[in-house]
Every structure is written in C-alpha cells, then in structure tokens.
Coordinates of C-alpha atoms and ligand atoms in Angstrom, one line a residue:
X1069 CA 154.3 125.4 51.2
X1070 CA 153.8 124.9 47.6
X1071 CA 153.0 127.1 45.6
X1072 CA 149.2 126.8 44.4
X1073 CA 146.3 128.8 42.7
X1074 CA 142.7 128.9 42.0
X1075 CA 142.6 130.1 38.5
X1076 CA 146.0 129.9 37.9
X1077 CA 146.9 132.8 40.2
X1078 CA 150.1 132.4 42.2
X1079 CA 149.0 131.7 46.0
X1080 CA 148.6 129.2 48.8
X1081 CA 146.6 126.7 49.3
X1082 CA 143.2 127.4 50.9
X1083 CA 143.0 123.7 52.7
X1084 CA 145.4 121.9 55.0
X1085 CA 148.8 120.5 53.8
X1086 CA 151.2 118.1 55.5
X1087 CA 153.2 119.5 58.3
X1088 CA 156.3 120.2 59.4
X1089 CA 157.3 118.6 62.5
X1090 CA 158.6 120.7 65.7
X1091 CA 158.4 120.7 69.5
X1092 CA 155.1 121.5 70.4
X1093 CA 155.2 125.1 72.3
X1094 CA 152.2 126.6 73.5
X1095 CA 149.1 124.9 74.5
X1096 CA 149.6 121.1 73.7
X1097 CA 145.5 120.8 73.4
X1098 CA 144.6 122.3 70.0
X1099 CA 143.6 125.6 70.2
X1100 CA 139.6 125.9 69.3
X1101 CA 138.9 129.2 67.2
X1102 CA 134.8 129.2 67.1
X1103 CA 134.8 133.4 65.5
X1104 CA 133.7 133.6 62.0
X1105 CA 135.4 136.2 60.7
X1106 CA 138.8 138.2 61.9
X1107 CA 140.1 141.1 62.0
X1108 CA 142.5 141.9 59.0
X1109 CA 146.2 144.5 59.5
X1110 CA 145.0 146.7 55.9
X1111 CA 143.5 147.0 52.6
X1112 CA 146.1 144.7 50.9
X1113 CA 145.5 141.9 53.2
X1114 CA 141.8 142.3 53.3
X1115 CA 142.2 142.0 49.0
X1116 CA 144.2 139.2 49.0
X1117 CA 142.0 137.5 51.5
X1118 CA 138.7 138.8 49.7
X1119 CA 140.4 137.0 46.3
X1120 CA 141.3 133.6 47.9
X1121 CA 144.9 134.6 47.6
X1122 CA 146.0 133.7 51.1
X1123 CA 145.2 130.9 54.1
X1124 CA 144.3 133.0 56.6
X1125 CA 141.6 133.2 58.9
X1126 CA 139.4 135.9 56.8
X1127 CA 135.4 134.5 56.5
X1128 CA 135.4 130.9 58.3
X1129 CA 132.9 129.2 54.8
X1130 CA 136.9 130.2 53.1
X1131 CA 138.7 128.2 55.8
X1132 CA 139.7 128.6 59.1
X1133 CA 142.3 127.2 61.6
X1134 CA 140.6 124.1 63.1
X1135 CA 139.6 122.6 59.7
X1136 CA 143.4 123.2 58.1
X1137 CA 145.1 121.8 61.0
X1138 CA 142.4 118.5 60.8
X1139 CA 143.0 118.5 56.6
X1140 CA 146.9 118.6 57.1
X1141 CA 146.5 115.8 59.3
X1142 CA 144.5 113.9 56.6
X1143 CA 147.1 114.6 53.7
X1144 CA 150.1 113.4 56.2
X1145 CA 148.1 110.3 56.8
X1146 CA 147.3 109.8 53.1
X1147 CA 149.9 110.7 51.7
X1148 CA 148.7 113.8 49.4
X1149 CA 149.4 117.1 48.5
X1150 CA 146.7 118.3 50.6
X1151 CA 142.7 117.6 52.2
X1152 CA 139.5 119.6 52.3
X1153 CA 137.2 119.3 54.8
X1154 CA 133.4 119.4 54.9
X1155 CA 130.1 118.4 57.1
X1156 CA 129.9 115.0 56.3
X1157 CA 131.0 112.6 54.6
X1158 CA 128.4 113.0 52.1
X1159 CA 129.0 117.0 51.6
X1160 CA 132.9 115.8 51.1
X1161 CA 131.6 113.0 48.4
X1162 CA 129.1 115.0 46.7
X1163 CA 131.5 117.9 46.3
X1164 CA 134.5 115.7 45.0
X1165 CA 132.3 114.2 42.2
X1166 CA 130.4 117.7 41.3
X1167 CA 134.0 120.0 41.1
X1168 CA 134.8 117.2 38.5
X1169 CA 132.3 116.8 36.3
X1170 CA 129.6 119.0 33.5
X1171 CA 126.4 118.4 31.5
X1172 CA 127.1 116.2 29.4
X1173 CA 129.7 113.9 31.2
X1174 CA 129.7 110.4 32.2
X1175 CA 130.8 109.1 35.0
X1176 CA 131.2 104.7 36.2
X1177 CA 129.3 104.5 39.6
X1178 CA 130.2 101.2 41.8
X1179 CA 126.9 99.0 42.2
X1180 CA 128.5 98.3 45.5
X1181 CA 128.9 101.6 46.8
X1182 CA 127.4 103.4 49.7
X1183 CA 123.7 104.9 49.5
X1184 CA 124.2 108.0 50.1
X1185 CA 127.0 108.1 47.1
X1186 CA 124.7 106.4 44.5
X1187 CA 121.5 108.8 45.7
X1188 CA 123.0 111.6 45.0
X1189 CA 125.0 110.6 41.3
X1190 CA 121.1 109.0 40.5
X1191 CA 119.0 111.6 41.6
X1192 CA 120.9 114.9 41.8
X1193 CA 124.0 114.4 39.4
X1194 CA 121.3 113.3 36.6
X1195 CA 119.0 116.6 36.9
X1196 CA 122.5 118.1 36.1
X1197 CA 122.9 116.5 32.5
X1198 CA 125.8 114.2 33.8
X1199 CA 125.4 110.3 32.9
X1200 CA 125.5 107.5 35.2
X1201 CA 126.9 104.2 34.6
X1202 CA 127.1 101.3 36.7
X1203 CA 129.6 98.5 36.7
X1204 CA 130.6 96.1 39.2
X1205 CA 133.8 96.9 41.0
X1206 CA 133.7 92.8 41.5
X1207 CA 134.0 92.3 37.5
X1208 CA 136.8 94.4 35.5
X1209 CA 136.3 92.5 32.5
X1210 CA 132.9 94.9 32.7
X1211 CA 134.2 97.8 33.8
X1212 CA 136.8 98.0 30.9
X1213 CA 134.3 97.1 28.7
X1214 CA 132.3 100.2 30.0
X1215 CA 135.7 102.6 29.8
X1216 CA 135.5 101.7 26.0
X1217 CA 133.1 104.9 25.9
X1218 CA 134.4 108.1 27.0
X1219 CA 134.3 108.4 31.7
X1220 CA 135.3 111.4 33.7
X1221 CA 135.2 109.3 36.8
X1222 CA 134.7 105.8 38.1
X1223 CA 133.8 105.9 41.8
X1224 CA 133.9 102.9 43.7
X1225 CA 135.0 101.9 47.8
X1226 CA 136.7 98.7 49.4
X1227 CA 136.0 96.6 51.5
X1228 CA 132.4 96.7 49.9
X1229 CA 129.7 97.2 52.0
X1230 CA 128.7 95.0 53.8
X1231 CA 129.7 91.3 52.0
X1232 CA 133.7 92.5 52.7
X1233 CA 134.3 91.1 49.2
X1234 CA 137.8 93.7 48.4
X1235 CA 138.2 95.0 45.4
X1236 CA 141.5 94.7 43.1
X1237 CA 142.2 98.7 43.7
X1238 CA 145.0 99.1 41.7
X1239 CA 143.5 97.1 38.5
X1240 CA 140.6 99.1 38.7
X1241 CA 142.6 102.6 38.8
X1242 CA 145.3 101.9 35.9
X1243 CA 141.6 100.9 33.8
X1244 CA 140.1 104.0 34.7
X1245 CA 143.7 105.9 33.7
X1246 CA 144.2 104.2 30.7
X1247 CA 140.8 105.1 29.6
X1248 CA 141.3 108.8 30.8
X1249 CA 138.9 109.0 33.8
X1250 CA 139.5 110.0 37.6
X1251 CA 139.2 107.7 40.5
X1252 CA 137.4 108.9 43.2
X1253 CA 137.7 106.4 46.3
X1254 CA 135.5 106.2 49.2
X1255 CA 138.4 104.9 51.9
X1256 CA 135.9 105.1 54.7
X1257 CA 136.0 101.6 55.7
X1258 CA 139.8 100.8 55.8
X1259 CA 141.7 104.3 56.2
X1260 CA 145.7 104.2 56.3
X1261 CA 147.2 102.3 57.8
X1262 CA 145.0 99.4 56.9
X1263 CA 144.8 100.5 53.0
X1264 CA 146.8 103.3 51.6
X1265 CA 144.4 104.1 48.6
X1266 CA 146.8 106.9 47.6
X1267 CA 149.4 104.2 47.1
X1268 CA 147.5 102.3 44.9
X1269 CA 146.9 104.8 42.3
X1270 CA 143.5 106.7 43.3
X1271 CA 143.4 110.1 42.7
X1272 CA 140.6 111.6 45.1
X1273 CA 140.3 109.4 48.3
X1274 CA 137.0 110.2 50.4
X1275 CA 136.3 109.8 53.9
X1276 CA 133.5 110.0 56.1
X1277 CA 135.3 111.4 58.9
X1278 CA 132.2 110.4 60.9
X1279 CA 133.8 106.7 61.3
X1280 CA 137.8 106.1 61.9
X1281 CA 138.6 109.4 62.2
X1282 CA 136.2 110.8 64.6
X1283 CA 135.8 107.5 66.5
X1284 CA 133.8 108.8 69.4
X1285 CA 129.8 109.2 68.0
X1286 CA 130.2 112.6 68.1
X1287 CA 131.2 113.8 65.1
X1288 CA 129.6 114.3 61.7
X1289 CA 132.7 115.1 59.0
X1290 CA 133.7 114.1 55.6
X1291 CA 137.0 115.5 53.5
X1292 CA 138.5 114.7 50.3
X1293 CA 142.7 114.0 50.0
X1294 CA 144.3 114.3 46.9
X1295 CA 146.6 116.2 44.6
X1296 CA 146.9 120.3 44.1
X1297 CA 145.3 120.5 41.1
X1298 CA 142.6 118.4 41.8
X1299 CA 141.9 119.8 45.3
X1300 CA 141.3 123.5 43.8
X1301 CA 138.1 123.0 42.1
X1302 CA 136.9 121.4 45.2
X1303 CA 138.0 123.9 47.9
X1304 CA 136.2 126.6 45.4
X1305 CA 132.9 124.3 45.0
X1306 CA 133.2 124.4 49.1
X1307 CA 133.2 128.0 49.3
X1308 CA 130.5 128.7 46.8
X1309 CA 128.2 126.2 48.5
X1310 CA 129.3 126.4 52.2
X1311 CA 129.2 122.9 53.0
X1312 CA 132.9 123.7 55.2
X1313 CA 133.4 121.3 58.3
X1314 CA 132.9 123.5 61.5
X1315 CA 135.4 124.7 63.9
X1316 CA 133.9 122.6 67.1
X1317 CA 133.9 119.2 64.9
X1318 CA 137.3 119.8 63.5
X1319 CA 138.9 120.5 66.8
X1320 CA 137.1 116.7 68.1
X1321 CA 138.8 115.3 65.0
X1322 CA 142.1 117.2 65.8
X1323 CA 141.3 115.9 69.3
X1324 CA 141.0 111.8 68.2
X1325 CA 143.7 112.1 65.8
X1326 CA 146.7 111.1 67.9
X1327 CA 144.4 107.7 68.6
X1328 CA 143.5 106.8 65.5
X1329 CA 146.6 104.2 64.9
X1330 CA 146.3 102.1 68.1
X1331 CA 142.4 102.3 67.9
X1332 CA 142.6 101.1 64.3
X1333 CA 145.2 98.7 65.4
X1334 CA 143.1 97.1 68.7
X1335 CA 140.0 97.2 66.9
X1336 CA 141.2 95.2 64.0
X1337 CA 143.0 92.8 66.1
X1338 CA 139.9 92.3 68.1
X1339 CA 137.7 92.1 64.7
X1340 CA 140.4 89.1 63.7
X1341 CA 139.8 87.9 67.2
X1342 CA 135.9 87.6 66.7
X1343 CA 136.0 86.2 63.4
X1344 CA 137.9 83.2 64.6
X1345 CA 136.5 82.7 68.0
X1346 CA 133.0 82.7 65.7
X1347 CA 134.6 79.2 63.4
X1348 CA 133.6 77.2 65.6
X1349 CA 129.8 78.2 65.9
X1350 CA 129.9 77.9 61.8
X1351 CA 131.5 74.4 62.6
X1352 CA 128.4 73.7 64.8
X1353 CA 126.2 74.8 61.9
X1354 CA 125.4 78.0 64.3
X1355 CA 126.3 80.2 61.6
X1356 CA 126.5 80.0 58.2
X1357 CA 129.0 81.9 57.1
X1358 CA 131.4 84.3 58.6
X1359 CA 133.2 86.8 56.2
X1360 CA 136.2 88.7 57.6
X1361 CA 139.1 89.9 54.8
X1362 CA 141.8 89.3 57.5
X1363 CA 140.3 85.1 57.5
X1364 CA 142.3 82.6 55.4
X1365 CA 139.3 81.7 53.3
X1366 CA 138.1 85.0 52.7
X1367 CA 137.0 84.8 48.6
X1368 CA 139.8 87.9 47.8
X1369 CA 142.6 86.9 50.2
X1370 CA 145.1 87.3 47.4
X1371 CA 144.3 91.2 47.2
X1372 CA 143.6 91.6 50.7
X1373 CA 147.7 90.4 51.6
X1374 CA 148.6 92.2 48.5
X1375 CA 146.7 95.9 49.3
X1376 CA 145.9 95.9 52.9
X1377 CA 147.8 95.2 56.5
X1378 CA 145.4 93.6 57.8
X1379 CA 141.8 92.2 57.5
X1380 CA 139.8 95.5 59.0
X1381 CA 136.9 96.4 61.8
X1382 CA 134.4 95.0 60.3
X1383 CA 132.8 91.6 60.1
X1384 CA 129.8 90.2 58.5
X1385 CA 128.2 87.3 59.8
X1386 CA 125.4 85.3 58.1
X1387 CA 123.1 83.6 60.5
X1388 CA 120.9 80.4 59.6
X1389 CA 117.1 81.5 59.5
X1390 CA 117.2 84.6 57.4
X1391 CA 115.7 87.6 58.7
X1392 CA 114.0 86.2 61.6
X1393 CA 116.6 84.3 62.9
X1394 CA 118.9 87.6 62.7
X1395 CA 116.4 89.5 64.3
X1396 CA 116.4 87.1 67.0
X1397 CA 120.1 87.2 67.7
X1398 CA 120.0 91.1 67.2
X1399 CA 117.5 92.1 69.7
X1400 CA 119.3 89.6 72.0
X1401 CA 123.0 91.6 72.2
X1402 CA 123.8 92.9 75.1
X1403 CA 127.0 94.7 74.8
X1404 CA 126.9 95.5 71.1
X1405 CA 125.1 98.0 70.3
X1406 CA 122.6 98.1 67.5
X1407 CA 122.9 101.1 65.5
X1408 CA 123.9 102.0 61.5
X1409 CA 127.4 103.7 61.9
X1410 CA 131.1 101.9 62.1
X1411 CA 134.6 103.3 63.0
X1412 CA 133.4 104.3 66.8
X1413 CA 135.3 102.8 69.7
X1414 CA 131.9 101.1 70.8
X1415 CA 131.2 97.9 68.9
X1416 CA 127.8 98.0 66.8
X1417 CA 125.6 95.7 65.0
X1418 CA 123.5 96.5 62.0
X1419 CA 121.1 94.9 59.9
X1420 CA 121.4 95.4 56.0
X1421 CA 118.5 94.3 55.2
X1422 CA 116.5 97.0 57.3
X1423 CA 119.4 99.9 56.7
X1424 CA 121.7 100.2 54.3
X1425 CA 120.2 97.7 51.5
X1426 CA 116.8 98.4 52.6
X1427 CA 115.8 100.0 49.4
X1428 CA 116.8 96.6 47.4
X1429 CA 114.4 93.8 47.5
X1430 CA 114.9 90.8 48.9
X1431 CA 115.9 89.1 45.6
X1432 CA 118.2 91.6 44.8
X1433 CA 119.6 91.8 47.9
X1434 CA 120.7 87.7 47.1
X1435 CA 122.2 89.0 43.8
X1436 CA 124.4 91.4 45.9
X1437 CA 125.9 88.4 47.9
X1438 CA 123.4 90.1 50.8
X1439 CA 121.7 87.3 52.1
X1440 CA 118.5 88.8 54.7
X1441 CA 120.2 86.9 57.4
X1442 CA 123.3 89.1 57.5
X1443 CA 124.7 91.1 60.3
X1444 CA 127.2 93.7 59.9
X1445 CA 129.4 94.2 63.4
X1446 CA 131.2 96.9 63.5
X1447 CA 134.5 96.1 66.2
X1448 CA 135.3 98.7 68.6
X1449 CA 137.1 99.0 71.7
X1450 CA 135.6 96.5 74.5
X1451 CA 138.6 93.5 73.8
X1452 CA 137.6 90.4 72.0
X1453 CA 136.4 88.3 74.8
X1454 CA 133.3 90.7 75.7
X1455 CA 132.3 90.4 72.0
X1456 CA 132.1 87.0 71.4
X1457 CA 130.6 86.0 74.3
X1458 CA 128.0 88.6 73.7
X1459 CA 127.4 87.6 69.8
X1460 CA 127.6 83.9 71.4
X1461 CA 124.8 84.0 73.7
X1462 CA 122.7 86.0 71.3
X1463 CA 123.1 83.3 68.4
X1464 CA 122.1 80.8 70.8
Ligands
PLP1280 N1 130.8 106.5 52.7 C1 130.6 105.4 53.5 C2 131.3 104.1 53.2 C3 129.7 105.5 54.6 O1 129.5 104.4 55.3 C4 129.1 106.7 54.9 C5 128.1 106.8 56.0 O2 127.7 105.8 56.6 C6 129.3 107.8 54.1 C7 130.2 107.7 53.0 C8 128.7 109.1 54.3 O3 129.2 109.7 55.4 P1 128.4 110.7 56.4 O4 127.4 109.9 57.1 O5 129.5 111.3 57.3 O6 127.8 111.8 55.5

C-alpha cells in the first residue's frame, strides 16, 4: 500500500485503496463488524492508532473495516488512488468542497447542479468567508471568462439534472487546470462504466452512494474518490466532524457491489429501450419531446459517443399540457413508482417542477430548459416492455 500521511507523517492511508486480487477464503458474505472501538495488543499500537498513523480498527468515526472494504471498491472502480466514505451523499459533497477551501476563497458552482450541492456552497460555505460563483457548465466561453479571476474549485455534474443536456467534461477540467482550480465532480448520475470521470481529468469525483451503488432503497451513503494528496484533508475533515458512513450501510453497499455492472448495464439498455419505444407517441404529438443522451438526436450526442458508453438510466420526457397534463399522466402510473431518488432497481418517476426545481419559479424553470411539463424516469430493473406500456397508458 502506498505510502501516505496526514501532515506529512509517514503512514497508511486511513480510507480504502484498490485491492489486490486472491481466492476468496473464509466467509464469501462480507464480514459485518458493528463494535465501535477494539481492543488494541500495547501502548505502541494504541499511539499509532491514537495519531492516525495506522488503518486499523481503533475508534470506528477514524475508520473501520466495512467502510475501507466499500471505499477500496470505489477507487478500483474509479480508478483512484483511494475513496472515503460518508452518510450521504451530501456529507461526502459538503466535505470534499470544505477540506478544500478558506475564508477568502472562491470557488465556480455549476447553475445546473444538484440542490443539495448549491444549498450548502450558498448558504453554509458563504457564512464561512468563501465566494460563490456561478457559471453554466452548458457555456465554457463563460466559465473561462470567470477562471480569469483567481478559483479553488469549479464543481459541476453530468448528465445535468434533469434536461440530460451532457457536459464537455474534459474541456471544462483542462479550463479549471489551466486556471489553477480543482474539479470536484458529482458522478452520481452516470458512475463507471457509463462515464469514467477520473479519465477525463477530474480530480475529486462525488457520489451519492444512495443511487447506483446502493441500488436497493435502503441505503443512504455518499464518498469522495480521488488522489492521495487530495483524499487526506478529507479523511481528517471526516474525523473531526464525524460524518463516517456506518458499518450496517457499508456492508449493504459491499453487499450490491458485485451487481452494480449488469444492473447498470440492463437498466440502461432498458432506459435506451423506453426512449425509443416512446418516438412514436412524440410522432403522434403524444409527447413533446423525449430526451435520452443514448438517442441519435440528443443536442450533445458528439460528447455523449466521445465520454460515455452509453446513453444512461435516466430519461426525461416532456409531456404536452404543462403541469397538469404531467400530473395527469403521473398519478396514472401503475408500475413506476413516483418518488424523488434514481439508481434503484425499481423504476421511479419524479416531477421537477414539485422536487428538485421546486425552489425556481416557473419562468426560470423555462430558462433552465425545465419546462413544468417534464418528467424525470428513473429506469430500473422490471425489462423494457413493463415500462412502456405503463408510461403508455398513463400518457393516454
Ligand atoms: N448528487 C446528486 C446528483 C443527487 O441526485 C443527490 C441526491 O439526490 C445527491 C448528490 C445527494 O445525495 P444524498 O441524498 O445521498 O445525500
């Protein structure tokens, strides 16, 4: 394992890192380790630990089994030196930005990023004397103009949520390098093998865990992937503020991981599935627009062959009527569930307009390409042919 340090001592990382490979012996279920603290052999041990010297199972807010053996999983996947793991996807954001940033500091927030992200950079990060800048990930003739000043970080996801407009990832990174800022990376919506963010240049890639990676509604994660040196500060911000992922969710992650490639895999085949078994009803003047990355007349189908396998999970579909005739067909599913998540292996439906984007009006909303009659399907597991016909019958 390399050699790593908090403070520039000489010691091990405190987070997962990729893996050797060998025969499984032993238990073949991952072993669950719920105790909060352990026993230590001496004094030496008990310092080392004490200092953050050594991985071991010490005091589980410093780390224990369960989360390392999820965050090593993460890094393989990714790509990275290593992962940190935390609550939620919003404890793993929040502490990626805040390790990486002090009064006085500016940092280049996404307009099209998720909620939770831009709450806390407007109303937390601020009351901390760090500056917050917008741009549109959509326009980098306007974020370069904005790296002319001085950024520690630009943050910004793809796919956005929810138009599926995809951003040009690795323009937007060698921007943000040239100009001497970070990229932090929400890859919630498209982890690897879909989009390998790492690839493409990002430094700290985010997930909420909650979606792809847990897959099953029952889990509420977040964790951070990313080099040595930028994963320190982060692991300490998690053990000053506690905001570790538990050993009972880590072990359901541990326990979905060997799934996640041939869920991702069926649910984005089935996603590409819907989106074209939906033409027809846009033909018909049904629907008015259906946007799916993986569709040959999606608007960034140049970047979406050029940075992703495939077109993704999700699908947003614009109904005629605005938000009455989407609150029609929405109360009418059957199958699909209607609930504000993504990721799961049960196909949901959401409505911007009354969830994620409920905070814009409705005239903003149309400047964000988020027209009220939008509705955001998340694909999961059921097979094509059960979707459609139930997103068929509840268009009308
Ligand atoms: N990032 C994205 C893109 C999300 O959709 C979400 C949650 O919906 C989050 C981050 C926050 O994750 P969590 O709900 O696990 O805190």
């Amino acid at each position: 394992m390399a050699a790593f340090g908090h403070d520039g001592a000489m010691s091990e990382p405190l987070y997962g890192t990729p893996r050797a490979h060998s025969v499984p012996l032993g238990p073949l279920s991952p072993v669950l380790i719920r105790s909060s603290t352990s026993g230590q052999p001496d004094a030496e041990t008990l310092r080392a630990c004490g200092a953050g010297e050594v991985a071991g199972d010490f005091y589980q807010r410093m780390g224990h089994s369960n989360c390392r053996a999820f965050e090593s999983l993460v890094a393989e996947l990714e790509g990275t030196d290593g992962a940190v793991s935390f609550a939620s996807g919003m404890a793993a954001m929040s502490a990626a930005i805040a390790a990486h940033v002090k009064a006085g500091d500016r940092i280049l927030l996404a307009e099209e990023i998720y909620g939770g992200t831009s709450g806390f950079c407007l109303h937390d990060l601020v009351r901390f004397g760090v500056r917050v800048d917008r741009f549109s990930a959509l326009d980098l003739a306007g974020l370069r103009q904005q790296l002319q000043q001085p950024a520690r970080l630009v943050i910004f996801e793809s796919p956005i949520n929810p138009t599926l407009r995809v951003v040009d990832i690795r323009a937007a990174v060698q921007l943000a390098h040239a100009a001497g800022a970070l990229v932090v990376f929400d890859g919630t919506f498209s982890p690897p093998p879909i989009q390998r963010a790492h690839d493409l240049g990002c430094d700290l890639i985010v997930h909420s865990a909650t979606k792809f990676f847990g897959g099953h509604s029952d889990v509420l994660a977040g964790v951070v992937a990313g080099p040595h040196r930028l994963l320190g500060p982060i692991e300490l911000f998690r053990r000053r503020t506690g905001g570790i992922l538990a050993p009972d969710p880590a072990w359901l992650l541990q326990r979905s991981w060997p799934t996640l490639g041939i869920r991702l895999a069926a649910q984005q085949a089935a996603a590409l599935a819907v989106a074209q078994g939906l033409l027809p009803l846009v033909a018909a003047g049904r629907v008015a627009k259906v946007t799916y990355p993986g569709l040959p007349d999606h608007p960034d189908r140049a970047l979406v062959e050029r940075q992703m396998t495939g077109g993704g999970c999700m699908l947003a579909i614009e109904l005629p009527g605005g938000l009455p005739g989407v609150r029609k067909a929405f109360d009418r599913l059957q199958h699909i569930a209607r609930a504000a998540r993504l990721g799961g292996v049960e196909s949901l439906a959401t409505l911007p307009a009354f969830t994620t984007h409920a905070a814009l009006s409705a005239a903003q909303r149309a400047q964000a390409g988020i027209p009220d009659g939008l509705l955001r399907v998340a694909v999961g597991l059921e097979g094509a042919e059960v979707l459609l016909h139930d997103l068929q019958q509840a268009i009308g």
